[in-house]
Amino acid sequence: MSFGAEHLSIVSFRAPFPSRRVARKGASLPNKHHHNDITMRFSQSFTSALLLAAAGVAQAASSWSFDEGSLSIAAKKGSDAVKEKLNAKSPLSKPIALGSADTLKVTFTAKDNGRGKRPHQAFVILKEQDSGLEAPFPLTLKENGKAVVQIAQKEIPVNLLLSDKPLKASIVIASFGSATGFIAPAFDIEITTDPNVAPPQYEKPVRYGKRPEIHHTFRADPQSPPKIVSLFFALAVVATVPALFIGWLALGANVNHVTKAIGAAPLSHATFFGSIVAMEFVFFMYYTSWNLFQVLPVIGVVGVMTILSGTKALSEVQSRRLAGER
Amino acid sequence: MRSLLSFFAFLFVAAVSAISTTGDRLLVVLDDVAEKAGYSKFFGDLESRGFKLTFETPKSETLSLFRLGERAYDHVIVFPSKAKGLGPNLTPSILLDFLNANGNILVTLSSGSAAPNSLVSFLAELDIQLPTERTGLAVDHFNYDSISAPDTHDVLVLSPPGPVRPDIKNFFSVGAPADQLLAFPHGLGVTLGAGELLAPILRAPRTAYSYNPKEQAEVVDDLFAAGEQLALVSTMQARNSARFALVGSVEMLRDSWFDAEVKKIGATKAVKTFNREFAKRVSGWTFQETGVLRVNWIEHHLDEVSALNESNPAIYRIKNDVTYTISLSEWSWDTWTAFTVPTNDVLQLEFSMLSPFHRVALGLDPSHSTPEATAYTASIKLPDQHGIFNFKVNYKRPFLTNVEEKNTVSVRHMAHDEWPRSFAISGAWPWIAGIAATVAGWVGFVALWMYSAPPAGERKKETKKTQ
């Protein structure tokens, strides 16, 4: 059997069984019928009465069927009714359209071996083709086997109404005893909905089962401009260094006093200039590998050296200025 | 080490008992204790599986499901009773308390006697509806036994039921002989509500229907249910995994139907019934002898190269690759076996904070599986959101006990030294070059400031001024 997954464990609707209403409609049926229908029924009940008199005939190998089957669609206003004859041997070839305000009426006469008789079971079963869900509609039966059911669109369970494919209708006639039951597809119903009316809502019942997968959507990684652009600007920045030195040289910058300064205070000048370069080296190490606790003591040592040697070295620079050599 | 321990634990369990995972005290509630003779094979099968049976009538004063606030029995079977109620010891609320206390209940009905009010209310609590007047008879004019019910058609003959959904494990008909049929004599069909805890085992064929033989013998004027909506054998598994089963026909369990031969209408040959094996499977499922899942262990670790890969750490970092493994066993009659997820179904892992960020399938991990346990594993990349997360396996399926496992871990954000270095980021190159240029300019400036001699022309001007 092929069944849609969600309906399977338990059928999820309670099919409406409007039997009392149907019974009432059935009772008012003869008034609406044509005269020839009524005469036919009279003759039929007459024959069935005759046959009842001959009750007790062995029923071996008898079987149920139906006769005089008809199907009609009545719109609420009563206009343009569709009427088709139902045949026990072959289903209707074309699907029947059932509008939102329409009522489908199925009538037939149940026969046991050709005699009109009331079966215990006479259903029209509507089946949704994808899920295999079925909704039975019992027919109201008369003693002589006359059966009738009216199915309005709103009586059809909502999960059948929402089907994309036509509903398959079968007729089941069976009863106790040895007579073989009758079950055969009879017609297809195409549900047409009113575009002005909101379609019925169907909420799927909760079923334990696998759930859809979820994959987290990660935020986009940070992006860099094209490398060539970064490289161009990096080189432009680096190019400022030679530009600066060339500018200074053009203004007459020189290092002619190195020998003089070293000569006057060799240790101080070497240490002072060395400590400034060393401080940059400490910063470089901090950037590449050291952590703050490695950096701080080294900075302390280098800083003290800068201060101590700086006082001497800068005094020497001052003495040159006072001597008018700068 | 772990497998060795579990092996000893397994030996210990096997030595203690070979039955249900929840206990062996079984109470049978019968209208008349003498009735049990008719079900001797069913009870004999239960006893041979290790259950200790106690027979009581609903009227008995000693009957009590609880003693000193604890369950006095582990399982209960209720047989149909002619009484209108079941007395003060089996009220609907006591039965519900019994389910809430992890007790399992098997209820049998019969079309011969109306269901007691107590059971009707109890079933209504579980969202199981009985026909009006508390009684009904399921008939099918197309699938009946032509030997015992040629006229009344109330002995339904059905094939052993397959799984109701393609992703559910088949407990009740797997391995059933092809030529055996299930007889459902004089039974009652019920309808089930839409709840997810309810699951039918045996549904009526599409041509079956239910009617009240007393009032609707001639005309079915008010149809209760028909076709597959009519559940003949149905189950409910509560959230605490306590189990409840409803068998619509008590006669199914009778000795006479265990041995009977049935001939489906239209068939040429009479075949043996499947009822004995089916009764064993339904009672075994209800009393937690099958379909019981156990989580043996759960392990998760960092799945990254050059990482410590310690088991079950309490903290991870965002975007870590993590592997999660869970080991499951299934109790099958008398032993723990490897649990295999049914085809079409998957075991899913959720990584969630309030709502799941990931829900992925857990795949088989053969390297950690043993004949008694199957390991399922999944690898995920943790989301880029820090906070307190749960690894969650929420495996609830019809006919299997619920598995709901939650392992909480913290997910921290990136530490400052876990980001890529700035020189690895091409966008940072101009800024790094800027620092280098500043350093070079500074060192150059210091040298010039200290060691630059005044240009020759300027010095002359200055000397002129001072003079």
Tab-separated table of C-alpha atoms in Angstrom, chain B residues 179-442:
chain	number	residue	atom	x	y	z
B	179	ASP	CA	0.315	-18.483	5.035
B	180	GLN	CA	-0.909	-17.432	8.491
B	181	LEU	CA	-3.697	-14.973	9.089
B	182	LEU	CA	-4.819	-13.045	12.090
B	183	ALA	CA	-8.317	-13.767	13.395
B	184	PHE	CA	-10.137	-10.886	15.090
B	185	PRO	CA	-13.330	-12.469	16.427
B	186	HIS	CA	-16.292	-10.540	17.819
B	187	GLY	CA	-14.228	-7.445	18.442
B	188	LEU	CA	-14.709	-3.785	18.966
B	189	GLY	CA	-13.122	-1.069	16.883
B	190	VAL	CA	-12.212	2.318	18.334
B	191	THR	CA	-11.150	5.607	16.825
B	192	LEU	CA	-7.970	7.355	17.848
B	193	GLY	CA	-7.480	11.055	18.379
B	194	ALA	CA	-4.890	13.022	16.466
B	195	GLY	CA	-2.275	12.955	19.249
B	196	GLU	CA	1.258	11.897	18.504
B	197	LEU	CA	1.400	9.442	21.410
B	198	LEU	CA	-1.238	7.178	19.906
B	199	ALA	CA	-0.370	4.621	17.272
B	200	PRO	CA	-2.510	1.832	15.853
B	201	ILE	CA	-1.036	-1.625	15.430
B	202	LEU	CA	-3.931	-3.210	13.582
B	203	ARG	CA	-6.388	-1.182	11.567
B	204	ALA	CA	-9.568	-2.484	10.010
B	205	PRO	CA	-9.632	-3.121	6.270
B	206	ARG	CA	-11.212	-0.418	4.125
B	207	THR	CA	-14.519	-2.254	3.816
B	208	ALA	CA	-14.969	-2.888	7.545
B	209	TYR	CA	-17.294	-0.876	9.739
B	210	SER	CA	-18.597	-0.787	13.247
B	211	TYR	CA	-22.248	-1.080	14.258
B	212	ASN	CA	-24.271	-1.730	17.341
B	213	PRO	CA	-25.762	-5.212	16.991
B	214	LYS	CA	-28.572	-4.465	19.439
B	215	GLU	CA	-29.849	-1.272	17.834
B	216	GLN	CA	-28.524	-1.306	14.311
B	217	ALA	CA	-29.132	-4.883	13.265
B	218	GLU	CA	-31.229	-3.779	10.284
B	219	VAL	CA	-30.010	-0.301	9.376
B	220	VAL	CA	-26.809	1.493	10.282
B	221	ASP	CA	-28.405	4.861	10.892
B	222	ASP	CA	-25.472	6.442	12.684
B	223	LEU	CA	-22.103	5.151	11.524
B	224	PHE	CA	-19.417	5.290	14.230
B	225	ALA	CA	-16.416	4.638	12.034
B	226	ALA	CA	-15.433	2.602	9.029
B	227	GLY	CA	-12.426	1.545	7.082
B	228	GLU	CA	-8.930	2.271	8.293
B	229	GLN	CA	-10.182	4.811	10.800
B	230	LEU	CA	-11.380	1.894	12.856
B	231	ALA	CA	-8.454	0.780	15.029
B	232	LEU	CA	-8.704	-2.812	16.201
B	233	VAL	CA	-5.472	-3.005	18.194
B	234	SER	CA	-4.022	0.307	19.224
B	235	THR	CA	-1.307	1.620	21.503
B	236	MET	CA	-0.311	4.669	23.435
B	237	GLN	CA	3.153	5.345	24.750
B	238	ALA	CA	3.238	8.072	27.357
B	239	ARG	CA	5.989	10.674	27.571
B	240	ASN	CA	7.586	8.683	30.379
B	241	SER	CA	7.656	5.675	28.002
B	242	ALA	CA	4.987	3.812	29.994
B	243	ARG	CA	2.988	1.759	27.568
B	244	PHE	CA	-0.662	1.121	27.021
B	245	ALA	CA	-2.251	-1.244	24.528
B	246	LEU	CA	-5.881	-1.804	23.672
B	247	VAL	CA	-6.909	-5.104	22.097
B	248	GLY	CA	-10.418	-4.785	20.687
B	249	SER	CA	-11.160	-8.484	20.780
B	250	VAL	CA	-10.350	-10.465	23.899
B	251	GLU	CA	-11.247	-13.634	22.058
B	252	MET	CA	-8.106	-13.164	19.965
B	253	LEU	CA	-6.178	-14.310	23.036
B	254	ARG	CA	-8.289	-17.388	23.750
B	255	ASP	CA	-6.771	-20.837	23.433
B	256	SER	CA	-9.448	-21.781	20.920
B	257	TRP	CA	-8.338	-19.014	18.546
B	258	PHE	CA	-4.639	-19.741	19.086
B	259	ASP	CA	-5.142	-23.173	17.555
B	260	ALA	CA	-7.990	-22.418	15.180
B	261	GLU	CA	-7.877	-22.587	11.447
B	262	VAL	CA	-9.533	-19.849	9.496
B	263	LYS	CA	-10.641	-19.691	5.898
B	264	LYS	CA	-10.944	-16.246	4.474
B	265	ILE	CA	-13.983	-15.797	2.284
B	266	GLY	CA	-13.030	-16.622	-1.273
B	267	ALA	CA	-9.928	-18.575	-0.220
B	268	THR	CA	-9.688	-22.205	-1.082
B	269	LYS	CA	-7.644	-23.400	1.876
B	270	ALA	CA	-7.985	-23.009	5.619
B	271	VAL	CA	-4.857	-21.628	7.296
B	272	LYS	CA	-3.587	-21.491	10.858
B	273	THR	CA	-4.032	-18.301	12.832
B	274	PHE	CA	-1.148	-15.995	13.712
B	275	ASN	CA	-2.880	-15.053	16.958
B	276	ARG	CA	-0.518	-16.767	19.410
B	277	GLU	CA	2.587	-15.063	18.055
B	278	PHE	CA	0.714	-11.769	17.661
B	279	ALA	CA	-0.509	-11.945	21.280
B	280	LYS	CA	3.058	-12.587	22.367
B	281	ARG	CA	4.331	-9.618	20.417
B	282	VAL	CA	1.612	-7.212	21.538
B	283	SER	CA	1.934	-8.209	25.196
B	284	GLY	CA	5.723	-8.235	24.924
B	285	TRP	CA	5.722	-4.747	23.475
B	286	THR	CA	3.296	-3.485	26.112
B	287	PHE	CA	5.290	-4.961	28.978
B	288	GLN	CA	8.544	-3.425	27.716
B	289	GLU	CA	10.094	-6.605	26.406
B	290	THR	CA	10.722	-5.144	22.958
B	291	GLY	CA	11.450	-1.724	21.590
B	292	VAL	CA	13.150	-0.437	24.751
B	293	LEU	CA	16.103	1.807	24.009
B	294	ARG	CA	19.042	2.472	26.305
B	295	VAL	CA	21.732	5.097	25.945
B	296	ASN	CA	25.018	3.471	26.951
B	297	TRP	CA	27.313	6.453	26.677
B	298	ILE	CA	27.730	9.799	25.014
B	299	GLU	CA	31.075	11.250	24.042
B	300	HIS	CA	32.036	14.467	22.323
B	301	HIS	CA	35.432	15.935	21.636
B	302	LEU	CA	37.263	18.531	19.617
B	303	ASP	CA	37.991	17.219	16.163
B	304	GLU	CA	40.916	19.388	15.173
B	305	VAL	CA	44.543	18.641	14.350
B	306	SER	CA	47.108	19.458	17.024
B	307	ALA	CA	44.329	19.827	19.616
B	308	LEU	CA	44.260	18.084	22.977
B	309	ASN	CA	41.059	16.195	22.025
B	310	GLU	CA	39.980	15.545	25.583
B	311	SER	CA	36.628	13.734	26.007
B	312	ASN	CA	33.483	15.671	26.951
B	313	PRO	CA	35.089	19.057	27.665
B	314	ALA	CA	32.835	21.627	29.305
B	315	ILE	CA	33.884	24.411	26.973
B	316	TYR	CA	34.423	24.849	23.258
B	317	ARG	CA	35.190	27.825	21.090
B	318	ILE	CA	32.991	29.146	18.318
B	319	LYS	CA	33.641	27.544	14.924
B	320	ASN	CA	35.358	24.530	16.490
B	321	ASP	CA	34.991	21.231	14.683
B	322	VAL	CA	33.420	18.799	17.142
B	323	THR	CA	32.590	15.096	16.921
B	324	TYR	CA	29.670	13.682	18.911
B	325	THR	CA	29.065	9.967	19.421
B	326	ILE	CA	26.165	8.220	21.148
B	327	SER	CA	25.855	4.515	21.840
B	328	LEU	CA	22.410	2.921	21.881
B	329	SER	CA	21.140	-0.546	22.711
B	330	GLU	CA	17.732	-2.060	22.220
B	331	TRP	CA	16.189	-4.630	24.557
B	332	SER	CA	14.769	-7.495	22.545
B	333	TRP	CA	12.900	-10.060	24.687
B	334	ASP	CA	15.806	-11.211	26.845
B	335	THR	CA	18.916	-9.423	25.741
B	336	TRP	CA	20.366	-6.050	24.847
B	337	THR	CA	21.042	-5.914	21.145
B	338	ALA	CA	22.527	-3.355	18.816
B	339	PHE	CA	19.925	-0.756	17.920
B	340	THR	CA	19.597	-0.141	14.227
B	341	VAL	CA	17.678	2.900	13.096
B	342	PRO	CA	14.855	1.762	10.778
B	343	THR	CA	15.306	2.393	7.073
B	344	ASN	CA	13.855	5.761	6.011
B	345	ASP	CA	14.389	7.041	9.536
B	346	VAL	CA	17.373	8.867	10.978
B	347	LEU	CA	18.746	9.588	14.410
B	348	GLN	CA	19.300	13.324	14.633
B	349	LEU	CA	21.618	15.473	16.711
B	350	GLU	CA	20.642	19.010	17.579
B	351	PHE	CA	23.049	21.679	18.782
B	352	SER	CA	20.763	24.187	20.355
B	353	MET	CA	20.542	27.309	22.448
B	354	LEU	CA	16.796	27.929	22.883
B	355	SER	CA	16.310	26.774	19.289
B	356	PRO	CA	18.541	24.435	17.321
B	357	PHE	CA	21.419	25.970	15.369
B	358	HIS	CA	22.270	22.619	13.826
B	359	ARG	CA	20.129	19.528	13.281
B	360	VAL	CA	22.107	16.851	11.519
B	361	ALA	CA	21.825	13.129	10.972
B	362	LEU	CA	23.917	10.826	13.149
B	363	GLY	CA	25.619	8.168	11.044
B	364	LEU	CA	26.704	4.672	11.988
B	365	ASP	CA	30.111	4.462	13.653
B	366	PRO	CA	31.229	0.837	13.179
B	367	SER	CA	34.514	1.291	15.057
B	368	HIS	CA	32.708	1.940	18.359
B	369	SER	CA	29.842	-0.510	17.802
B	370	THR	CA	29.588	-3.897	19.422
B	371	PRO	CA	27.038	-6.688	19.037
B	372	GLU	CA	25.182	-5.214	22.047
B	373	ALA	CA	25.457	-1.544	21.195
B	374	THR	CA	25.539	0.625	18.124
B	375	ALA	CA	27.397	3.883	18.060
B	376	TYR	CA	26.137	6.776	15.986
B	377	THR	CA	28.318	9.755	15.286
B	378	ALA	CA	28.207	13.175	13.665
B	379	SER	CA	30.753	15.959	13.195
B	380	ILE	CA	29.653	19.552	13.232
B	381	LYS	CA	31.256	22.967	13.104
B	382	LEU	CA	30.010	24.905	16.107
B	383	PRO	CA	28.071	28.057	15.206
B	384	ASP	CA	29.698	31.499	15.351
B	385	GLN	CA	27.679	32.451	18.398
B	386	HIS	CA	28.968	32.155	21.937
B	387	GLY	CA	26.780	31.076	24.850
B	388	ILE	CA	25.505	27.975	26.626
B	389	PHE	CA	24.532	25.267	24.166
B	390	ASN	CA	23.138	21.734	24.363
B	391	PHE	CA	24.015	18.672	22.396
B	392	LYS	CA	20.539	17.189	22.158
B	393	VAL	CA	19.342	13.842	20.869
B	394	ASN	CA	15.556	13.792	20.902
B	395	TYR	CA	14.570	10.460	19.389
B	396	LYS	CA	10.890	9.795	19.890
B	397	ARG	CA	9.281	7.286	17.592
B	398	PRO	CA	6.119	5.194	17.735
B	399	PHE	CA	6.756	1.838	19.436
B	400	LEU	CA	10.232	2.801	20.705
B	401	THR	CA	10.864	4.228	24.152
B	402	ASN	CA	11.771	7.888	24.163
B	403	VAL	CA	15.387	8.943	24.039
B	404	GLU	CA	15.942	12.507	25.152
B	405	GLU	CA	19.566	13.274	25.969
B	406	LYS	CA	20.955	16.721	26.675
B	407	ASN	CA	24.613	17.563	27.272
B	408	THR	CA	25.364	21.163	28.071
B	409	VAL	CA	28.579	22.867	26.963
B	410	SER	CA	29.763	26.466	26.927
B	411	VAL	CA	30.867	27.963	23.665
B	412	ARG	CA	33.286	30.865	24.138
B	413	HIS	CA	34.237	33.462	21.598
B	414	MET	CA	37.698	33.805	20.025
B	415	ALA	CA	40.564	34.724	22.356
B	416	HIS	CA	42.709	37.718	21.217
B	417	ASP	CA	45.563	35.480	20.130
B	418	GLU	CA	43.368	33.092	18.158
B	419	TRP	CA	42.728	35.445	15.286
B	420	PRO	CA	44.999	35.438	12.228
B	421	ARG	CA	48.103	37.693	12.624
B	422	SER	CA	47.810	41.099	11.063
B	423	PHE	CA	50.621	40.412	8.569
B	424	ALA	CA	48.516	37.541	7.241
B	425	ILE	CA	45.753	40.004	6.404
B	426	SER	CA	46.605	41.816	3.199
B	427	GLY	CA	44.369	44.758	4.113
B	428	ALA	CA	46.659	45.493	7.081
B	429	TRP	CA	49.807	45.875	5.027
B	430	PRO	CA	49.611	49.689	4.544
B	431	TRP	CA	49.185	50.106	8.319
B	432	ILE	CA	52.137	47.860	9.117
B	433	ALA	CA	54.183	49.788	6.544
B	434	GLY	CA	53.081	52.995	8.277
B	435	ILE	CA	54.473	51.761	11.604
B	436	ALA	CA	57.745	50.726	9.972
B	437	ALA	CA	58.026	54.151	8.282
B	438	THR	CA	57.368	55.904	11.598
B	439	VAL	CA	60.062	53.814	13.342
B	440	ALA	CA	62.588	54.493	10.603
B	441	GLY	CA	61.734	58.231	10.585
B	442	TRP	CA	62.040	58.442	14.378
